[in-house]
Amino acid sequence: MGEIAMKRRLIAGAAALAVGMPTLVGLTTSSAVAAPVTGLPTTAFPLGQAGVPKSAHKSLGPGIDYFTVKHGTSKDGYTVSVIAGGKDFMTEATAQTQAVAVQDAGMTPVIVKFTRPAVADFPAADFWSVHVGSWSLKDKDEAAKVVKELKKAGISSKVDYTGDDGFQTSGPWSMRVVTIDPRTFRGSFRSSLGVSVAKRETVSSMAKAAGATVAVNGGFFDIHTLKNLRGDPTGLSVVNGKLLSEAVAGRIGIVLKGRTARITELSSSVVANAGGTKAVVAGVNRVAKPDELVMYTEEFGAKTPKDDGTEVVLDASGKVIAVRSPGAAVTRGTRVLHGVGAAADWLWEYAEEGATVQVTTTVTDLRTKRTIPLTPETSVIAGAIGLVRGGQTAITANRDGMANVNMILRRHPRTLAGVTASGKLILAVVDGRDPGNSVGASFIEAAQIMRWLGARDAINLDGGGSSAMVIGKKVVNRPSDGVERGVGDALLVLPE
């Protein structure tokens, strides 16, 4: 995909129901110039007005470099966006209907047509939005008054910062970047799920417990499951060589081993074998769906969910040491197979107390078609979205479960990880949702940033309020929630 930004053009006044079409414009770049900090690119920042960003550098140890990067100025302000069906974008017909309602309420609407750009695995599409008014950063309260007036007229709306919308902006951007060069780095990379799979934990807590030099939040986690289980990663997770969450087959992740990092598509397989028959273990450390067999490990950290299924407890050798009803803890040194429906029937038939159940776990690199050895030095974080492959933008939003306007086009805080051709690991956190200080990035802009930083392959980890970078014991970015959020997992850079 070419490097593009959307330019906002609104039509109001007498043409209140006309359509303004944000056009796509190429980003300008300057010729190579001397970078202010050794180790950053020597070309202009890829977003906003051409120019080398302001930056500062600190060495955190052999091979570990930490940069702060700032670029651009604040020129965006606020508008009021009409909401229909819970969304601030809609069909043309709906936009026209909403605009008429705004007019009937005595206000002047502006309909904006825009295109959600195509990405590698998802086509472009046109949408419409309805805006009312325009205010500077200091006049947000005036926009809020309009929202209240529209509510009285039965129209749902919200105050919207125009820097978030994904159209052309001057910024500003505030980033934290860490690069780790394996040629001189003497530590290791690990993933962490904190004290348990089920529980969410802050990056700083996980970093402190492991003695990490650097840490960033990991992948997406399941906010739609049971309340006490929302630390579960939504994709493959391997910690110290142990599979703690199954893959969504084909989704991308980062494989860490020692001081090496590699980005690739992944799959996993867990199979239980008892009495000469095999059963697929569909999930690890998550709630079972109808007729599924799932496995809970000692790292789960919560009682297994109660349902009408059956559980068998396995010791380290695979011997069934107990058959029980769901809803109990997973004790140290054991695993629990939990079956619902047909899977429960399989357990009753083949996994009675005293029987042996062999569980085989396989993780496959889908690019090389090879099995990844699950050694104690192996970690995997795979709740992510592909951004860059082979040095080219390759945003896999559809395959990786994030193909929508909000994620592709709108700007958010981002946590990014990339690997250069020489094997250097790049970790970047772009702050956002912070009007006047940092606008964040869209998927497209995140890919441009990682290419600018030299990534041959790059992924988008969890973002928004989850985005956090910890150096030593300090959170160095500005989490958009105002405080550090508990997350599912973290990527750690350890001193040894």
Short mmCIF file of C-alpha atoms in Angstrom, two decimals:
data_model
loop_
_atom_site.label_atom_id
_atom_site.label_comp_id
_atom_site.label_asym_id
_atom_site.label_seq_id
_atom_site.Cartn_x
_atom_site.Cartn_y
_atom_site.Cartn_z
CA MET A 1 0.00 0.00 0.00
CA GLY A 2 1.25 3.48 -0.79
CA GLU A 3 1.84 5.94 2.03
CA ILE A 4 -1.34 7.99 2.19
CA ALA A 5 -3.24 10.34 4.44
CA MET A 6 -6.76 11.61 4.20
CA LYS A 7 -7.41 15.32 3.78
CA ARG A 8 -10.48 16.76 5.49
CA ARG A 9 -12.73 19.10 3.50
CA LEU A 10 -16.06 20.04 5.03
CA ILE A 11 -18.95 21.80 3.27
CA ALA A 12 -21.34 23.78 5.44
CA GLY A 13 -23.53 26.87 5.36
CA ALA A 14 -25.94 27.00 2.44
CA ALA A 15 -24.72 23.60 1.28
CA ALA A 16 -25.52 22.01 4.62
CA LEU A 17 -26.64 18.72 3.07
CA ALA A 18 -23.88 18.59 0.49
CA VAL A 19 -21.13 16.06 0.78
CA GLY A 20 -17.53 16.96 1.54
CA MET A 21 -15.12 14.28 0.26
CA PRO A 22 -11.86 13.86 2.17
CA THR A 23 -9.31 13.32 -0.59
CA LEU A 24 -6.24 11.11 -0.43
CA VAL A 25 -2.95 12.93 -0.70
CA GLY A 26 0.60 11.64 -0.82
CA LEU A 27 2.81 12.36 2.15
CA THR A 28 5.74 14.58 1.39
CA THR A 29 9.23 13.48 2.30
CA SER A 30 12.46 15.38 2.45
CA SER A 31 15.84 14.26 1.24
CA ALA A 32 18.11 12.52 3.71
CA VAL A 33 19.43 14.84 6.40
CA ALA A 34 21.53 14.29 9.47
CA ALA A 35 19.47 12.88 12.31
CA PRO A 36 19.83 14.65 15.67
CA VAL A 37 20.36 11.36 17.50
CA THR A 38 22.62 8.52 16.40
CA GLY A 39 20.58 5.40 15.82
CA LEU A 40 17.40 7.00 14.49
CA PRO A 41 16.65 7.16 10.75
CA THR A 42 18.30 9.92 8.75
CA THR A 43 15.17 10.66 6.73
CA ALA A 44 12.17 12.83 7.56
CA PHE A 45 9.47 11.57 9.87
CA PRO A 46 6.89 9.82 7.65
CA LEU A 47 3.81 11.60 9.05
CA GLY A 48 2.75 15.24 8.94
CA GLN A 49 4.97 17.99 7.64
CA ALA A 50 8.35 16.90 6.31
CA GLY A 51 11.20 17.23 8.75
CA VAL A 52 13.43 15.41 11.19
CA PRO A 53 11.70 14.96 14.56
CA LYS A 54 12.99 16.24 17.87
CA SER A 55 14.55 13.40 19.79
CA ALA A 56 16.69 12.37 22.71
CA HIS A 57 18.69 9.23 23.37
CA LYS A 58 19.79 7.17 26.34
CA SER A 59 21.73 3.92 26.43
CA LEU A 60 20.14 1.37 28.76
CA GLY A 61 23.00 -1.09 28.50
CA PRO A 62 25.00 -2.93 25.83
CA GLY A 63 22.91 -3.04 22.67
CA ILE A 64 19.83 -1.34 24.22
CA ASP A 65 19.01 2.19 23.05
CA TYR A 66 16.08 4.28 24.24
CA PHE A 67 14.73 7.23 22.26
CA THR A 68 12.04 9.82 22.81
CA VAL A 69 10.65 11.17 19.54
CA LYS A 70 8.41 14.20 19.04
CA HIS A 71 7.15 15.69 15.78
CA GLY A 72 4.50 18.07 14.52
CA THR A 73 2.28 20.77 15.96
CA SER A 74 -1.32 20.85 17.11
CA LYS A 75 -3.80 22.39 14.69
CA ASP A 76 -6.80 20.11 15.24
CA GLY A 77 -9.78 20.95 17.39
CA TYR A 78 -13.23 19.60 18.14
CA THR A 79 -16.44 18.88 16.30
CA VAL A 80 -19.65 17.15 17.28
CA SER A 81 -20.26 13.81 15.56
CA VAL A 82 -23.76 12.39 15.25
CA ILE A 83 -24.16 8.75 16.32
CA ALA A 84 -26.53 6.33 14.60
CA GLY A 85 -26.78 2.69 15.55
CA GLY A 86 -24.02 3.20 18.11
CA LYS A 87 -21.51 4.37 15.46
CA ASP A 88 -20.27 7.73 14.20
CA PHE A 89 -20.09 6.47 10.59
CA MET A 90 -23.01 5.27 8.50
CA THR A 91 -24.57 4.79 5.07
CA GLU A 92 -25.34 7.76 2.87
CA ALA A 93 -29.09 7.34 3.39
CA THR A 94 -28.70 7.27 7.17
CA ALA A 95 -26.42 10.31 7.06
CA GLN A 96 -29.02 12.24 5.05
CA THR A 97 -31.74 11.30 7.56
CA GLN A 98 -29.57 12.34 10.50
CA ALA A 99 -28.62 15.60 8.83
CA VAL A 100 -32.29 16.50 8.32
CA ALA A 101 -32.94 15.80 12.01
CA VAL A 102 -30.07 18.13 12.95
CA GLN A 103 -31.51 20.83 10.72
CA ASP A 104 -34.92 20.38 12.31
CA ALA A 105 -33.21 20.93 15.67
CA GLY A 106 -32.08 24.34 14.38
CA MET A 107 -28.45 23.51 13.72
CA THR A 108 -26.29 23.27 10.61
CA PRO A 109 -25.08 19.75 9.77
CA VAL A 110 -22.17 18.81 7.54
CA ILE A 111 -22.15 15.43 5.80
CA VAL A 112 -18.67 14.07 5.20
CA LYS A 113 -18.03 11.19 2.83
CA PHE A 114 -14.81 9.30 3.45
CA THR A 115 -13.12 6.11 2.35
CA ARG A 116 -11.77 3.52 4.72
CA PRO A 117 -8.58 2.65 2.82
CA ALA A 118 -7.93 -0.83 1.52
CA VAL A 119 -5.45 -2.97 3.42
CA ALA A 120 -3.71 -6.17 2.35
CA ASP A 121 -6.66 -8.45 3.08
CA PHE A 122 -9.67 -6.12 3.16
CA PRO A 123 -11.07 -3.85 0.41
CA ALA A 124 -11.73 -0.13 0.66
CA ALA A 125 -15.25 1.05 1.47
CA ASP A 126 -17.07 4.38 1.55
CA PHE A 127 -18.84 5.72 4.62
CA TRP A 128 -20.54 8.92 5.68
CA SER A 129 -20.55 10.90 8.90
CA VAL A 130 -22.50 13.91 10.12
CA HIS A 131 -20.77 16.72 11.99
CA VAL A 132 -22.00 19.86 13.68
CA GLY A 133 -19.71 22.83 14.30
CA SER A 134 -15.99 23.34 14.74
CA TRP A 135 -14.12 24.55 17.83
CA SER A 136 -10.54 25.05 18.92
CA LEU A 137 -8.88 22.93 21.62
CA LYS A 138 -9.69 25.47 24.31
CA ASP A 139 -13.39 25.53 23.43
CA LYS A 140 -14.29 21.88 24.04
CA ASP A 141 -16.98 22.93 26.51
CA GLU A 142 -18.82 24.75 23.71
CA ALA A 143 -18.97 21.51 21.72
CA ALA A 144 -20.30 19.71 24.80
CA LYS A 145 -23.18 22.21 24.98
CA VAL A 146 -24.20 21.26 21.42
CA VAL A 147 -24.25 17.58 22.40
CA LYS A 148 -26.69 18.43 25.20
CA GLU A 149 -28.92 20.42 22.85
CA LEU A 150 -28.97 17.59 20.32
CA LYS A 151 -29.86 15.13 23.06
CA LYS A 152 -32.91 17.25 23.91
CA ALA A 153 -33.96 16.84 20.26
CA GLY A 154 -33.54 13.07 20.49
CA ILE A 155 -30.27 13.00 18.54
CA SER A 156 -27.34 11.00 19.89
CA SER A 157 -23.92 12.61 19.41
CA LYS A 158 -20.50 13.04 20.97
CA VAL A 159 -17.68 15.55 21.17
CA ASP A 160 -15.03 14.38 18.71
CA TYR A 161 -11.38 15.43 18.54
CA THR A 162 -10.59 15.86 14.84
CA GLY A 163 -7.05 14.58 15.31
CA ASP A 164 -8.51 11.14 15.98
CA ASP A 165 -10.46 10.76 12.74
CA GLY A 166 -7.67 9.48 10.49
CA PHE A 167 -7.84 12.39 8.06
CA GLN A 168 -4.81 14.56 7.38
CA THR A 169 -3.25 16.05 10.50
CA SER A 170 -0.20 18.05 11.52
CA GLY A 171 0.13 15.99 14.69
CA PRO A 172 1.72 16.22 17.11
CA TRP A 173 3.18 12.77 17.73
CA SER A 174 4.96 11.66 20.88
CA MET A 175 6.73 8.29 20.83
CA ARG A 176 9.00 6.13 22.92
CA VAL A 177 11.27 3.76 20.99
CA VAL A 178 13.64 1.06 22.24
CA THR A 179 15.96 -0.86 19.92
CA ILE A 180 17.84 -3.97 20.99
CA ASP A 181 20.76 -5.15 18.87
CA PRO A 182 21.46 -8.88 19.37
CA ARG A 183 25.05 -8.40 18.26
CA THR A 184 25.91 -6.54 21.48
CA PHE A 185 22.91 -7.24 23.75
CA ARG A 186 23.68 -9.87 26.39
CA GLY A 187 20.25 -10.38 27.92
CA SER A 188 17.14 -12.19 26.70
CA PHE A 189 13.55 -11.66 25.57
CA ARG A 190 10.59 -13.22 27.37
CA SER A 191 6.84 -12.95 27.53
CA SER A 192 4.92 -12.82 30.80
CA LEU A 193 1.30 -13.36 31.78
CA GLY A 194 1.98 -12.09 35.29
CA VAL A 195 0.78 -14.07 38.28
CA SER A 196 -1.79 -16.00 36.24
CA VAL A 197 -3.51 -16.35 32.88
CA ALA A 198 -6.92 -15.31 34.17
CA LYS A 199 -5.86 -12.13 35.95
CA ARG A 200 -4.92 -8.88 34.24
CA GLU A 201 -1.82 -7.15 35.55
CA THR A 202 0.05 -3.94 34.79
CA VAL A 203 3.17 -4.00 32.64
CA SER A 204 5.14 -2.34 35.43
CA SER A 205 4.13 -5.09 37.86
CA MET A 206 5.22 -7.82 35.44
CA ALA A 207 8.46 -5.95 34.68
CA LYS A 208 9.26 -5.54 38.38
CA ALA A 209 8.63 -9.20 39.16
CA ALA A 210 10.98 -10.31 36.38
CA GLY A 211 13.61 -7.60 36.88
CA ALA A 212 13.16 -6.41 33.31
CA THR A 213 15.17 -3.56 31.85
CA VAL A 214 12.39 -2.74 29.35
CA ALA A 215 8.82 -3.95 29.03
CA VAL A 216 5.82 -3.18 26.82
CA ASN A 217 2.28 -4.50 26.85
CA GLY A 218 1.65 -7.59 24.76
CA GLY A 219 -1.26 -8.65 22.58
CA PHE A 220 -5.02 -8.30 22.82
CA PHE A 221 -6.87 -10.07 25.62
CA ASP A 222 -10.44 -11.33 25.91
CA ILE A 223 -12.70 -8.64 27.38
CA HIS A 224 -15.83 -10.56 26.35
CA THR A 225 -15.38 -13.61 28.58
CA LEU A 226 -16.28 -14.07 32.25
CA LYS A 227 -15.27 -11.06 34.34
CA ASN A 228 -12.67 -12.91 36.41
CA LEU A 229 -11.02 -14.49 33.34
CA ARG A 230 -10.30 -11.38 31.23
CA GLY A 231 -6.53 -11.71 31.26
CA ASP A 232 -6.71 -14.53 28.70
CA PRO A 233 -4.81 -13.59 25.50
CA THR A 234 -6.86 -13.68 22.28
CA GLY A 235 -4.27 -15.73 20.46
CA LEU A 236 -1.25 -17.92 20.96
CA SER A 237 0.72 -17.45 24.16
CA VAL A 238 3.81 -19.40 25.10
CA VAL A 239 5.69 -18.58 28.30
CA ASN A 240 8.94 -20.36 29.15
CA GLY A 241 8.16 -22.99 26.53
CA LYS A 242 4.67 -23.78 27.84
CA LEU A 243 1.52 -23.20 25.78
CA LEU A 244 -0.90 -21.14 27.91
CA SER A 245 -3.32 -19.95 25.22
CA GLU A 246 -4.10 -21.57 21.87
CA ALA A 247 -3.57 -19.91 18.50
CA VAL A 248 -6.18 -18.47 16.22
CA ALA A 249 -4.77 -20.35 13.24
CA GLY A 250 -2.96 -18.12 10.77
CA ARG A 251 -2.76 -15.02 12.93
CA ILE A 252 0.55 -13.30 13.32
CA GLY A 253 2.79 -13.14 16.36
CA ILE A 254 6.31 -12.61 17.59
CA VAL A 255 8.46 -15.60 18.54
CA LEU A 256 11.13 -14.88 21.15
CA LYS A 257 14.03 -17.15 21.96
CA GLY A 258 17.05 -16.00 23.91
CA ARG A 259 18.03 -12.71 22.31
CA THR A 260 16.36 -13.41 18.98
CA ALA A 261 12.95 -12.26 17.77
CA ARG A 262 11.01 -13.33 14.69
CA ILE A 263 7.60 -12.33 13.34
CA THR A 264 5.51 -14.96 11.58
CA GLU A 265 2.08 -16.53 11.20
CA LEU A 266 1.37 -19.33 13.66
CA SER A 267 -0.89 -22.25 14.49
CA SER A 268 -1.12 -24.59 17.45
CA SER A 269 -2.45 -28.07 18.05
CA VAL A 270 -3.26 -29.81 21.31
CA VAL A 271 -4.40 -33.44 21.19
CA ALA A 272 -5.38 -35.77 24.02
CA ASN A 273 -4.81 -39.50 23.54
CA ALA A 274 -6.42 -42.07 25.83
CA GLY A 275 -7.42 -45.69 25.35
CA GLY A 276 -6.13 -45.64 21.78
CA THR A 277 -8.44 -42.80 20.77
CA LYS A 278 -7.66 -39.12 20.18
CA ALA A 279 -9.63 -35.98 21.00
CA VAL A 280 -8.81 -32.45 19.91
CA VAL A 281 -8.25 -30.01 22.77
CA ALA A 282 -9.88 -26.93 21.26
CA GLY A 283 -8.73 -24.37 23.81
CA VAL A 284 -6.28 -23.71 26.61
CA ASN A 285 -7.19 -21.71 29.74
CA ARG A 286 -10.48 -20.37 28.40
CA VAL A 287 -14.22 -21.01 28.69
CA ALA A 288 -15.36 -24.09 26.77
CA LYS A 289 -17.91 -23.79 23.96
CA PRO A 290 -20.56 -26.49 23.31
CA ASP A 291 -19.05 -29.96 22.80
CA GLU A 292 -15.49 -28.67 23.29
CA LEU A 293 -12.60 -30.16 25.22
CA VAL A 294 -10.38 -27.52 26.81
CA MET A 295 -7.34 -27.74 29.06
CA TYR A 296 -6.52 -25.68 32.12
CA THR A 297 -2.91 -25.45 33.30
CA GLU A 298 -1.60 -24.63 36.75
CA GLU A 299 -0.91 -21.08 35.48
CA PHE A 300 -4.65 -20.47 34.99
CA GLY A 301 -4.95 -18.87 38.41
CA ALA A 302 -8.71 -19.22 38.91
CA LYS A 303 -11.32 -21.87 39.52
CA THR A 304 -12.44 -23.57 36.34
CA PRO A 305 -15.78 -22.22 35.04
CA LYS A 306 -18.87 -24.01 36.32
CA ASP A 307 -21.06 -25.70 33.72
CA ASP A 308 -22.73 -29.09 33.21
CA GLY A 309 -19.53 -30.66 31.89
CA THR A 310 -16.96 -33.03 33.36
CA GLU A 311 -13.33 -32.58 34.41
CA VAL A 312 -10.42 -34.96 34.85
CA VAL A 313 -7.29 -33.97 36.74
CA LEU A 314 -3.96 -35.16 35.32
CA ASP A 315 -0.67 -35.34 37.16
CA ALA A 316 2.64 -34.54 35.46
CA SER A 317 2.81 -38.00 33.86
CA GLY A 318 -0.73 -37.76 32.44
CA LYS A 319 -2.31 -40.13 34.95
CA VAL A 320 -5.92 -39.32 35.85
CA ILE A 321 -5.84 -38.66 39.58
CA ALA A 322 -9.41 -37.39 39.93
CA VAL A 323 -12.70 -37.06 38.05
CA ARG A 324 -14.76 -34.11 39.23
CA SER A 325 -17.42 -31.53 38.47
CA PRO A 326 -16.26 -28.16 37.09
CA GLY A 327 -15.62 -25.19 39.34
CA ALA A 328 -12.46 -26.05 41.29
CA ALA A 329 -8.87 -24.81 41.30
CA VAL A 330 -6.03 -26.23 39.20
CA THR A 331 -3.46 -27.27 41.76
CA ARG A 332 0.28 -27.02 41.24
CA GLY A 333 1.77 -29.81 39.17
CA THR A 334 -1.53 -30.76 37.53
CA ARG A 335 -3.57 -30.07 34.41
CA VAL A 336 -7.32 -30.30 34.04
CA LEU A 337 -9.19 -31.50 30.95
CA HIS A 338 -12.66 -29.98 30.88
CA GLY A 339 -15.27 -31.43 28.54
CA VAL A 340 -18.73 -30.20 27.59
CA GLY A 341 -21.36 -32.27 25.75
CA ALA A 342 -19.69 -34.75 23.38
CA ALA A 343 -16.28 -33.95 24.89
CA ALA A 344 -17.57 -34.79 28.37
CA ASP A 345 -18.80 -38.12 27.02
CA TRP A 346 -15.30 -38.83 25.66
CA LEU A 347 -13.78 -38.15 29.09
CA TRP A 348 -16.26 -40.47 30.80
CA GLU A 349 -15.46 -43.26 28.35
CA TYR A 350 -11.68 -43.01 28.10
CA ALA A 351 -10.36 -40.98 31.06
CA GLU A 352 -11.61 -42.71 34.18
CA GLU A 353 -9.55 -42.43 37.37
CA GLY A 354 -6.28 -44.33 37.03
CA ALA A 355 -6.19 -44.12 33.24
CA THR A 356 -3.41 -42.32 31.39
CA VAL A 357 -4.08 -39.41 29.02
CA GLN A 358 -1.15 -38.25 26.89
CA VAL A 359 -1.44 -34.61 25.80
CA THR A 360 0.65 -33.54 22.81
CA THR A 361 1.22 -29.86 22.09
CA THR A 362 2.56 -28.53 18.78
CA VAL A 363 3.20 -24.95 17.62
CA THR A 364 3.89 -24.42 13.92
CA ASP A 365 5.54 -21.55 12.05
CA LEU A 366 3.28 -21.24 9.01
CA ARG A 367 5.89 -19.38 6.94
CA THR A 368 8.52 -22.10 7.23
CA LYS A 369 6.03 -24.96 7.80
CA ARG A 370 8.23 -26.11 10.67
CA THR A 371 7.41 -26.99 14.25
CA ILE A 372 8.72 -24.51 16.83
CA PRO A 373 10.54 -26.35 19.63
CA LEU A 374 8.93 -25.38 22.93
CA THR A 375 12.08 -25.06 25.01
CA PRO A 376 12.25 -23.13 28.31
CA GLU A 377 13.80 -20.22 26.36
CA THR A 378 10.84 -19.96 23.95
CA SER A 379 8.12 -17.32 24.29
CA VAL A 380 5.36 -16.32 21.87
CA ILE A 381 2.99 -13.35 21.84
CA ALA A 382 0.40 -13.62 19.09
CA GLY A 383 -2.60 -11.41 19.87
CA ALA A 384 -1.49 -8.97 17.17
CA ILE A 385 -2.12 -7.49 13.71
CA GLY A 386 0.37 -7.64 10.85
CA LEU A 387 1.68 -4.27 9.65
CA VAL A 388 4.87 -4.82 7.65
CA ARG A 389 6.21 -7.87 5.83
CA GLY A 390 9.48 -7.98 3.94
CA GLY A 391 9.87 -4.21 4.27
CA GLN A 392 6.50 -3.47 2.65
CA THR A 393 3.23 -2.40 4.23
CA ALA A 394 1.05 -5.51 4.64
CA ILE A 395 -1.79 -4.80 7.04
CA THR A 396 -3.70 -8.01 7.79
CA ALA A 397 -6.61 -6.46 9.65
CA ASN A 398 -9.20 -8.97 8.44
CA ARG A 399 -7.20 -12.13 9.14
CA ASP A 400 -6.22 -10.79 12.53
CA GLY A 401 -9.73 -9.78 13.55
CA MET A 402 -9.58 -5.96 13.35
CA ALA A 403 -11.08 -5.04 9.98
CA ASN A 404 -13.17 -1.98 10.79
CA VAL A 405 -13.16 1.80 10.50
CA ASN A 406 -12.22 2.30 14.12
CA MET A 407 -9.04 0.21 13.93
CA ILE A 408 -7.90 0.75 10.34
CA LEU A 409 -8.56 4.46 9.92
CA ARG A 410 -8.95 6.17 13.27
CA ARG A 411 -5.93 7.07 15.39
CA HIS A 412 -5.26 5.45 18.74
CA PRO A 413 -2.32 4.91 21.07
CA ARG A 414 -0.27 2.06 19.59
CA THR A 415 2.26 -0.46 20.85
CA LEU A 416 4.37 -1.75 17.97
CA ALA A 417 7.04 -4.42 17.62
CA GLY A 418 9.30 -4.98 14.65
CA VAL A 419 12.42 -6.80 13.56
CA THR A 420 15.03 -5.41 11.17
CA ALA A 421 16.91 -7.34 8.48
CA SER A 422 19.88 -7.61 10.87
CA GLY A 423 17.73 -9.05 13.66
CA LYS A 424 17.39 -5.91 15.76
CA LEU A 425 14.20 -5.78 17.80
CA ILE A 426 12.26 -2.49 17.72
CA LEU A 427 9.67 -1.67 20.38
CA ALA A 428 7.67 1.53 19.95
CA VAL A 429 4.81 3.12 21.83
CA VAL A 430 2.94 5.98 20.15
CA ASP A 431 0.85 7.96 22.61
CA GLY A 432 -2.61 9.09 21.57
CA ARG A 433 -6.05 10.28 22.67
CA ASP A 434 -4.17 13.23 24.14
CA PRO A 435 -5.34 16.37 22.26
CA GLY A 436 -2.59 18.91 21.80
CA ASN A 437 0.14 16.48 22.89
CA SER A 438 -0.09 13.33 20.72
CA VAL A 439 -2.65 12.11 18.19
CA GLY A 440 -1.67 8.44 18.01
CA ALA A 441 -1.66 6.51 14.74
CA SER A 442 -3.91 4.53 12.43
CA PHE A 443 -2.84 1.07 11.25
CA ILE A 444 -1.57 2.66 8.04
CA GLU A 445 0.43 5.28 9.94
CA ALA A 446 1.75 2.67 12.37
CA ALA A 447 3.11 0.69 9.43
CA GLN A 448 4.75 3.83 8.04
CA ILE A 449 6.39 4.54 11.41
CA MET A 450 7.79 1.01 11.68
CA ARG A 451 9.13 1.10 8.12
CA TRP A 452 10.75 4.45 8.93
CA LEU A 453 12.38 2.85 11.99
CA GLY A 454 13.82 0.14 9.74
CA ALA A 455 11.52 -2.81 10.46
CA ARG A 456 11.51 -5.56 7.84
CA ASP A 457 8.56 -7.17 9.65
CA ALA A 458 6.29 -5.47 12.17
CA ILE A 459 3.12 -6.04 14.17
CA ASN A 460 0.60 -3.97 16.09
CA LEU A 461 0.20 -5.25 19.65
CA ASP A 462 -2.66 -4.15 21.90
CA GLY A 463 -3.12 -0.38 22.05
CA GLY A 464 -5.46 2.28 23.35
CA GLY A 465 -5.41 2.44 27.12
CA SER A 466 -3.29 -0.73 27.19
CA SER A 467 -0.27 0.93 25.55
CA ALA A 468 2.55 1.17 28.05
CA MET A 469 6.33 1.18 28.00
CA VAL A 470 8.25 0.60 31.21
CA ILE A 471 11.94 1.45 31.60
CA GLY A 472 13.26 0.01 34.83
CA LYS A 473 10.46 0.70 37.31
CA LYS A 474 8.94 3.70 35.50
CA VAL A 475 6.16 4.00 32.94
CA VAL A 476 7.74 6.41 30.46
CA ASN A 477 4.82 7.08 28.11
CA ARG A 478 1.45 8.67 28.93
CA PRO A 479 -1.22 5.93 29.12
CA SER A 480 -4.44 7.32 27.68
CA ASP A 481 -6.58 6.14 30.61
CA GLY A 482 -4.59 8.50 32.84
CA VAL A 483 -3.29 5.51 34.80
CA GLU A 484 -1.63 2.28 33.76
CA ARG A 485 -4.14 -0.40 32.76
CA GLY A 486 -4.01 -4.07 33.69
CA VAL A 487 -3.32 -6.15 30.57
CA GLY A 488 -3.13 -9.80 29.55
CA ASP A 489 0.58 -10.19 28.86
CA ALA A 490 3.81 -8.28 28.34
CA LEU A 491 7.00 -8.48 26.32
CA LEU A 492 10.05 -8.25 28.59
CA VAL A 493 13.66 -7.38 27.86
CA LEU A 494 15.71 -9.02 30.61
CA PRO A 495 19.32 -8.14 31.55
CA GLU A 496 20.32 -11.82 31.41
#
